[in-house]
Coordinates of C-alpha atoms and ligand atoms in Angstrom, one line a residue:
X609 CA 95.6 98.9 87.3
X610 CA 93.4 100.5 84.7
X611 CA 91.0 98.1 83.1
X612 CA 88.7 98.7 80.1
X613 CA 85.9 96.2 80.7
X614 CA 83.4 95.6 77.9
X615 CA 80.0 94.1 78.6
X616 CA 80.2 95.4 82.2
X617 CA 76.4 96.1 82.4
X618 CA 75.8 92.3 81.8
X619 CA 75.7 89.4 84.2
X620 CA 79.4 88.4 84.5
X621 CA 80.8 91.8 83.6
X622 CA 78.9 93.6 86.4
X623 CA 79.9 90.9 89.0
X624 CA 83.5 91.2 87.8
X625 CA 83.4 95.1 88.1
X626 CA 81.9 94.9 91.6
X627 CA 84.5 92.4 92.7
X628 CA 87.5 94.3 91.4
X629 CA 86.3 97.7 92.6
X630 CA 85.7 96.3 96.1
X631 CA 89.5 96.1 96.3
X632 CA 92.1 98.8 96.2
X633 CA 94.2 99.3 93.1
X634 CA 91.7 99.1 90.2
X635 CA 90.3 101.8 88.0
X636 CA 87.6 100.5 85.6
X637 CA 86.0 102.0 82.5
X638 CA 82.9 99.9 81.7
X639 CA 82.1 100.0 78.0
X640 CA 78.6 98.7 77.2
X641 CA 76.1 99.2 74.4
X642 CA 73.3 98.6 76.8
X643 CA 71.4 96.1 74.7
X644 CA 68.3 94.4 76.0
X645 CA 70.8 92.3 78.2
X646 CA 72.6 95.2 79.8
X647 CA 70.8 97.7 82.0
X648 CA 72.1 100.7 83.8
X649 CA 70.3 99.5 86.9
X650 CA 72.7 96.6 87.0
X651 CA 75.6 99.0 87.6
X652 CA 73.7 101.3 90.1
X653 CA 75.7 100.0 93.1
X654 CA 78.9 101.2 91.4
X655 CA 77.8 104.7 90.5
X656 CA 79.8 107.3 92.3
X657 CA 82.4 104.8 93.5
X658 CA 86.0 106.0 93.1
X659 CA 87.7 104.4 90.2
X660 CA 84.5 103.7 88.3
X661 CA 83.6 105.2 84.9
X662 CA 81.0 104.2 82.3
X663 CA 80.8 104.7 78.6
X664 CA 77.8 103.7 76.5
X665 CA 79.3 102.4 73.2
X666 CA 79.3 99.5 70.7
X667 CA 82.5 97.5 70.6
X668 CA 82.0 97.3 66.8
X669 CA 82.3 101.2 66.6
X670 CA 86.0 101.6 65.7
X671 CA 86.3 105.4 66.3
X672 CA 84.6 105.0 69.7
X673 CA 86.9 102.2 70.7
X674 CA 90.0 104.1 69.6
X675 CA 88.9 107.2 71.5
X676 CA 88.1 105.2 74.6
X677 CA 91.5 103.6 74.6
X678 CA 93.4 106.8 73.9
X679 CA 91.5 108.7 76.7
X680 CA 91.4 106.0 79.4
X681 CA 94.9 104.6 78.8
X682 CA 94.1 101.1 80.1
X683 CA 96.7 98.5 81.3
X684 CA 94.4 95.8 80.0
X685 CA 91.2 95.2 77.9
X686 CA 88.8 92.6 79.2
X687 CA 86.2 91.7 76.5
X688 CA 83.0 90.3 77.9
X689 CA 80.6 92.2 75.6
X690 CA 78.7 89.7 73.6
X691 CA 75.3 88.5 72.5
X692 CA 75.0 85.5 74.8
X693 CA 71.7 83.7 74.5
X694 CA 71.7 80.5 72.3
X695 CA 67.9 80.7 71.6
X696 CA 68.2 84.2 70.3
X697 CA 71.1 83.2 68.1
X698 CA 68.8 80.6 66.4
X699 CA 65.9 83.0 65.8
X700 CA 68.2 85.9 64.8
X701 CA 71.9 85.3 64.3
X702 CA 72.8 88.8 62.9
X703 CA 73.5 90.6 66.2
X704 CA 75.8 87.7 67.2
X705 CA 77.9 88.1 64.1
X706 CA 77.9 91.9 64.7
X707 CA 78.9 91.9 68.4
X708 CA 80.8 88.7 68.9
X709 CA 82.7 88.6 65.6
X710 CA 82.8 92.1 64.2
X711 CA 82.9 93.6 67.7
X712 CA 85.8 91.4 68.8
X713 CA 87.7 92.2 65.6
X714 CA 87.1 95.9 66.0
X715 CA 88.2 95.9 69.6
X716 CA 91.3 93.8 68.8
X717 CA 92.4 96.1 66.0
X718 CA 91.9 99.2 68.2
X719 CA 93.8 97.5 71.0
X720 CA 96.7 96.6 68.7
X721 CA 97.0 100.2 67.5
X722 CA 96.9 101.4 71.1
X723 CA 99.4 98.7 72.2
X724 CA 101.9 99.6 69.5
X725 CA 102.0 103.2 70.7
X726 CA 102.8 102.2 74.4
X727 CA 106.3 102.4 75.8
X728 CA 108.1 99.1 76.2
X729 CA 107.4 98.8 79.9
X730 CA 103.7 99.3 79.4
X731 CA 103.7 97.0 76.4
X732 CA 105.2 94.2 78.6
X733 CA 102.4 94.6 81.1
X734 CA 99.5 95.0 78.6
X735 CA 96.9 92.2 78.2
X736 CA 93.8 91.6 76.1
X737 CA 91.6 89.1 78.0
X738 CA 88.9 87.5 75.9
X739 CA 86.1 85.8 77.9
X740 CA 85.0 82.7 76.0
X741 CA 82.9 79.7 76.7
X742 CA 82.9 75.9 76.9
X743 CA 80.3 75.9 74.1
X744 CA 83.0 76.4 71.4
X745 CA 83.9 72.7 71.7
X746 CA 80.4 71.4 70.8
X747 CA 79.1 68.7 73.1
X748 CA 80.3 65.5 74.8
X749 CA 78.7 62.1 75.1
X750 CA 78.0 60.6 78.5
X751 CA 81.2 59.2 79.9
X752 CA 83.5 61.2 77.5
X753 CA 86.5 63.0 79.2
X754 CA 85.9 66.6 80.0
X755 CA 87.0 69.2 77.5
X756 CA 90.7 70.1 77.6
X757 CA 92.4 73.4 76.4
X758 CA 94.0 71.4 73.5
X759 CA 90.7 70.1 72.1
X760 CA 89.5 71.2 68.6
X761 CA 86.6 73.6 68.3
X762 CA 83.3 72.1 67.0
X763 CA 80.6 74.7 67.8
X764 CA 77.0 73.8 67.3
X765 CA 74.9 77.0 67.5
X766 CA 75.3 80.4 65.9
X767 CA 76.2 81.7 69.4
X768 CA 79.0 79.2 69.9
X769 CA 80.2 79.5 66.3
X770 CA 80.4 83.3 66.7
X771 CA 82.3 82.9 70.0
X772 CA 84.6 80.3 68.4
X773 CA 85.3 82.7 65.5
X774 CA 86.1 85.4 68.0
X775 CA 88.6 83.2 69.8
X776 CA 90.3 82.4 66.5
X777 CA 90.6 86.1 65.8
X778 CA 92.1 86.7 69.2
X779 CA 94.7 84.0 68.7
X780 CA 95.5 85.3 65.2
X781 CA 96.1 88.8 66.7
X782 CA 98.6 87.2 69.0
X783 CA 100.4 84.9 66.5
X784 CA 100.5 87.4 63.6
X785 CA 100.7 90.8 65.4
X786 CA 102.1 89.9 68.8
X787 CA 99.2 91.3 70.8
X788 CA 99.5 89.8 74.3
X789 CA 96.2 88.0 74.6
X790 CA 94.6 85.6 77.1
X791 CA 91.5 83.5 76.6
X792 CA 89.4 82.4 79.6
X793 CA 86.8 79.7 78.8
X794 CA 84.1 79.4 81.4
X795 CA 81.4 76.8 81.9
X796 CA 77.7 77.7 82.6
X797 CA 77.5 80.5 85.1
X798 CA 74.8 81.3 87.6
X799 CA 74.3 83.9 90.4
X800 CA 72.8 87.4 91.0
X801 CA 72.2 89.7 88.0
X802 CA 71.8 87.0 85.4
X803 CA 69.2 87.9 82.8
X804 CA 65.8 86.4 83.4
X805 CA 65.9 84.6 80.0
X806 CA 68.6 82.2 81.2
X807 CA 67.7 78.7 82.6
X808 CA 68.1 79.3 86.4
X809 CA 66.4 82.7 86.6
X810 CA 63.7 81.3 84.2
X811 CA 62.9 78.5 86.6
X812 CA 62.9 80.8 89.7
X813 CA 60.8 83.6 88.1
X814 CA 58.3 81.3 86.3
X815 CA 57.8 79.5 89.7
X816 CA 57.3 82.9 91.4
X817 CA 54.7 83.9 88.8
X818 CA 53.0 80.4 89.0
X819 CA 53.7 79.9 85.2
X820 CA 54.7 76.7 83.4
X821 CA 58.4 76.1 83.7
X822 CA 59.6 75.0 80.2
X823 CA 62.3 72.3 80.0
X824 CA 63.8 71.4 76.6
X825 CA 63.3 67.8 75.6
X826 CA 63.7 65.2 78.3
X827 CA 65.9 67.6 80.4
X828 CA 68.8 65.2 80.5
X829 CA 71.2 67.8 79.0
X830 CA 74.2 68.2 81.4
X831 CA 76.0 71.4 82.1
X832 CA 78.9 72.1 84.4
X833 CA 77.6 74.9 86.7
X834 CA 80.0 77.6 87.9
X835 CA 79.0 80.2 90.4
X836 CA 79.7 83.7 89.0
X837 CA 81.9 84.8 92.0
X838 CA 84.2 81.8 91.3
X839 CA 84.4 82.7 87.6
X840 CA 85.3 86.3 88.6
X841 CA 88.2 85.2 90.9
X842 CA 89.5 82.9 88.1
X843 CA 89.4 85.8 85.6
X844 CA 91.3 88.0 88.1
X845 CA 94.0 85.3 88.4
X846 CA 94.2 84.6 84.6
X847 CA 94.6 88.4 84.0
X848 CA 97.3 88.7 86.6
X849 CA 99.3 85.5 85.9
X850 CA 98.2 84.0 82.5
X851 CA 100.8 83.5 79.8
X852 CA 100.1 85.5 76.6
X853 CA 98.7 83.4 73.8
X854 CA 97.3 80.8 76.2
X855 CA 93.7 79.6 77.0
X856 CA 92.5 78.6 80.4
X857 CA 89.4 76.6 81.4
X858 CA 87.3 77.7 84.3
X859 CA 84.8 75.1 85.5
X860 CA 82.7 74.5 88.6
X861 CA 83.2 70.8 88.9
X862 CA 79.4 70.6 89.2
X863 CA 77.7 68.6 86.4
X864 CA 73.9 68.6 86.6
X865 CA 71.1 67.6 84.3
X866 CA 68.8 70.5 83.5
X867 CA 65.7 68.6 84.8
X868 CA 67.5 67.7 88.1
X869 CA 68.5 71.4 88.5
X870 CA 65.0 72.6 87.8
X871 CA 63.6 70.2 90.4
X872 CA 66.2 71.4 92.9
X873 CA 65.3 75.0 92.3
X874 CA 61.6 74.2 92.7
X875 CA 62.3 72.6 96.1
X876 CA 64.1 75.7 97.2
X877 CA 61.1 77.8 96.1
X878 CA 58.9 75.4 98.1
X879 CA 61.0 76.3 101.1
X880 CA 61.3 80.0 100.6
X881 CA 57.9 80.9 99.1
X882 CA 55.5 78.0 99.6
X883 CA 52.6 77.9 97.1
X884 CA 49.0 78.3 98.3
X885 CA 47.6 74.9 99.1
X886 CA 51.1 73.4 99.6
X887 CA 51.4 72.2 96.0
X888 CA 55.1 71.7 94.9
X889 CA 56.4 74.0 92.3
X890 CA 57.8 71.0 90.4
X891 CA 54.2 70.4 89.2
X892 CA 54.7 73.5 86.9
X893 CA 57.6 71.8 85.0
X894 CA 56.6 71.2 81.4
X895 CA 58.7 69.4 78.7
X896 CA 58.8 71.4 75.5
X897 CA 60.2 70.6 72.0
X898 CA 64.0 70.4 72.2
X899 CA 66.1 73.3 70.9
X900 CA 67.5 72.5 67.4
X901 CA 71.2 71.4 67.6
X902 CA 71.0 71.2 71.4
X903 CA 74.3 70.2 72.9
X904 CA 73.8 67.2 75.2
X905 CA 76.7 67.6 77.6
X906 CA 79.5 70.1 78.5
X907 CA 82.2 69.4 81.1
X908 CA 85.4 71.3 81.7
X909 CA 88.8 70.0 82.7
X910 CA 90.2 72.9 84.6
X911 CA 93.3 71.1 86.0
X912 CA 95.5 73.7 84.3
X913 CA 94.1 76.5 86.4
X914 CA 94.4 74.3 89.5
X915 CA 98.0 73.3 88.7
X916 CA 99.4 76.6 87.6
X917 CA 97.5 79.1 89.8
X918 CA 96.1 76.9 92.7
X919 CA 92.6 78.1 91.7
X920 CA 89.6 76.1 92.9
X921 CA 85.9 77.0 92.9
X922 CA 85.1 78.1 96.5
X923 CA 81.3 77.9 96.4
X924 CA 79.4 74.7 97.0
X925 CA 76.4 74.5 94.6
X926 CA 73.8 73.9 97.2
X927 CA 74.7 77.1 99.1
X928 CA 75.3 79.2 96.0
X929 CA 71.9 78.1 94.6
X930 CA 70.1 79.0 97.8
X931 CA 71.8 82.5 97.7
X932 CA 70.8 82.9 94.1
X933 CA 67.2 82.0 94.7
X934 CA 67.0 84.4 97.7
X935 CA 68.7 87.2 95.6
X936 CA 65.9 86.9 92.9
X937 CA 63.2 86.9 95.6
X938 CA 64.6 90.0 97.1
X939 CA 65.4 91.9 93.9
X940 CA 62.1 92.0 92.0
X941 CA 62.6 95.6 90.9
X942 CA 65.8 94.6 89.0
X943 CA 64.4 91.6 87.2
X944 CA 61.0 93.2 86.5
X945 CA 62.8 96.0 84.6
X946 CA 64.7 93.3 82.6
X947 CA 61.4 91.5 81.7
X948 CA 59.8 94.7 80.6
X949 CA 62.6 97.1 79.6
X950 CA 60.0 99.9 79.2
X951 CA 59.7 99.9 83.0
X952 CA 63.3 101.1 83.2
Ligands
LIG15 P1 75.1 89.1 79.2 O1 74.2 88.8 78.0 O2 74.5 89.1 80.6 O3 75.8 90.5 79.0 C1 76.4 90.9 77.8 C2 76.7 92.4 77.9 O4 77.3 92.8 76.7 C3 75.4 93.2 78.0 O5 75.6 94.2 79.0 C4 75.2 93.9 76.6 O6 74.6 95.2 76.7 C5 76.7 94.0 76.2 N1 76.9 94.0 74.7 C6 76.4 93.2 73.8 N2 76.8 93.5 72.6 C7 77.6 94.6 72.8 C8 78.3 95.5 71.9 N3 78.3 95.2 70.5 N4 79.0 96.5 72.4 C9 79.1 96.7 73.7 N5 78.4 96.0 74.6 C10 77.7 94.9 74.1 O7 76.3 88.0 79.1 P2 77.1 87.3 80.3 O8 76.4 86.0 80.6 O9 77.5 88.2 81.3 O10 78.4 86.8 79.4 C11 79.5 87.7 79.4 C12 80.6 87.0 78.5 O11 80.9 85.8 79.1 C13 80.1 86.7 77.1 O12 81.2 86.9 76.2 C14 79.7 85.2 77.1 O13 79.9 84.7 75.9 C15 80.8 84.7 78.1 N6 80.4 83.5 78.9 C16 79.1 83.5 79.5 C17 78.8 82.3 80.3 C18 77.5 82.3 81.0 O14 77.2 81.2 81.5 N7 76.7 83.3 81.1 C19 79.7 81.3 80.3 C20 80.9 81.4 79.7 C21 81.2 82.5 79.0

């Protein structure tokens, strides 16, 4: 199967590319603009591997997308390219509109032209998989039922609004033009190769550097944490067995308040890299002014994925967090280049 995977130099995309290329039967063209969030070092373990190709390009560049599709002749397009950090979408929304909305539109349109030129057998097999997020639903109050695929979109931030808009475009390209699309909606991911600006790496790396660990507001915001390897296997199943035009939730069944999670990570750091004098890292936690429009709680009902595909997350959070902390402790050269891109 030939896959054109956008955003493959980012966190989830690179884990997905590594997972698929560890099996027989996949050829992958990673298309990535290499923004501050995507670094070639992230893909270094794939270089030279049979079946792997890389193209540096912007998904909003229509001629580049048309040429990539015509040359590579994929059986599916997986769109993970996006601006993904909520805080950046508040201080500067323009790149989010460019990559998440204009980029998704451009890729959809190029994919539709490509799809229309395929023979009927290849058309039946073709899929456009959009990787979306639980954040499009807005937030939940404590005790509310988890989000279901049928819930209305109520995004809160420029990030989630741009992702919601992208999903609407993807659905419209199915309803209006017949492009066989799938939408996978994941909850908060964690694991190796996540950019240092995101919550879990921030806590680990601030602790490592003995710096204050900022927690928004009272830290009671709840997220459903999903280990990236579980997300990746869900994406593989949705691509293989999903019904065109449908959305699928992917959750970790692991709700945690941000403050509890930060304390947990600090305890792991106490174990793996004790501070001089035996002081606990949790002393470094500092409450800072809450993010404007901060969603209180997300939770995903992923019973559809369970029922239809028998998919379950396979990683217990305690073990997966331990592995994640150890990975950051052992891969300073990777995250140091992300903190200071000039070092690349
Ligand atoms: P990331 O920020 O780590 O990676 C995004 C990648 O996209 C980077 O390599 C970047 O260079 C690339 N990119 C950005 N704009 C581009 C453009 N215009 N053209 C080509 N490449 C471009 O993000 P991530 O955490 O890996 O998220 C991947 C996808 O999954 C995103 O669509 C995100 O919305 C979605 N998602 C993420 C999470 C999460 O918790 N991280 C959860 C659910 C869904």
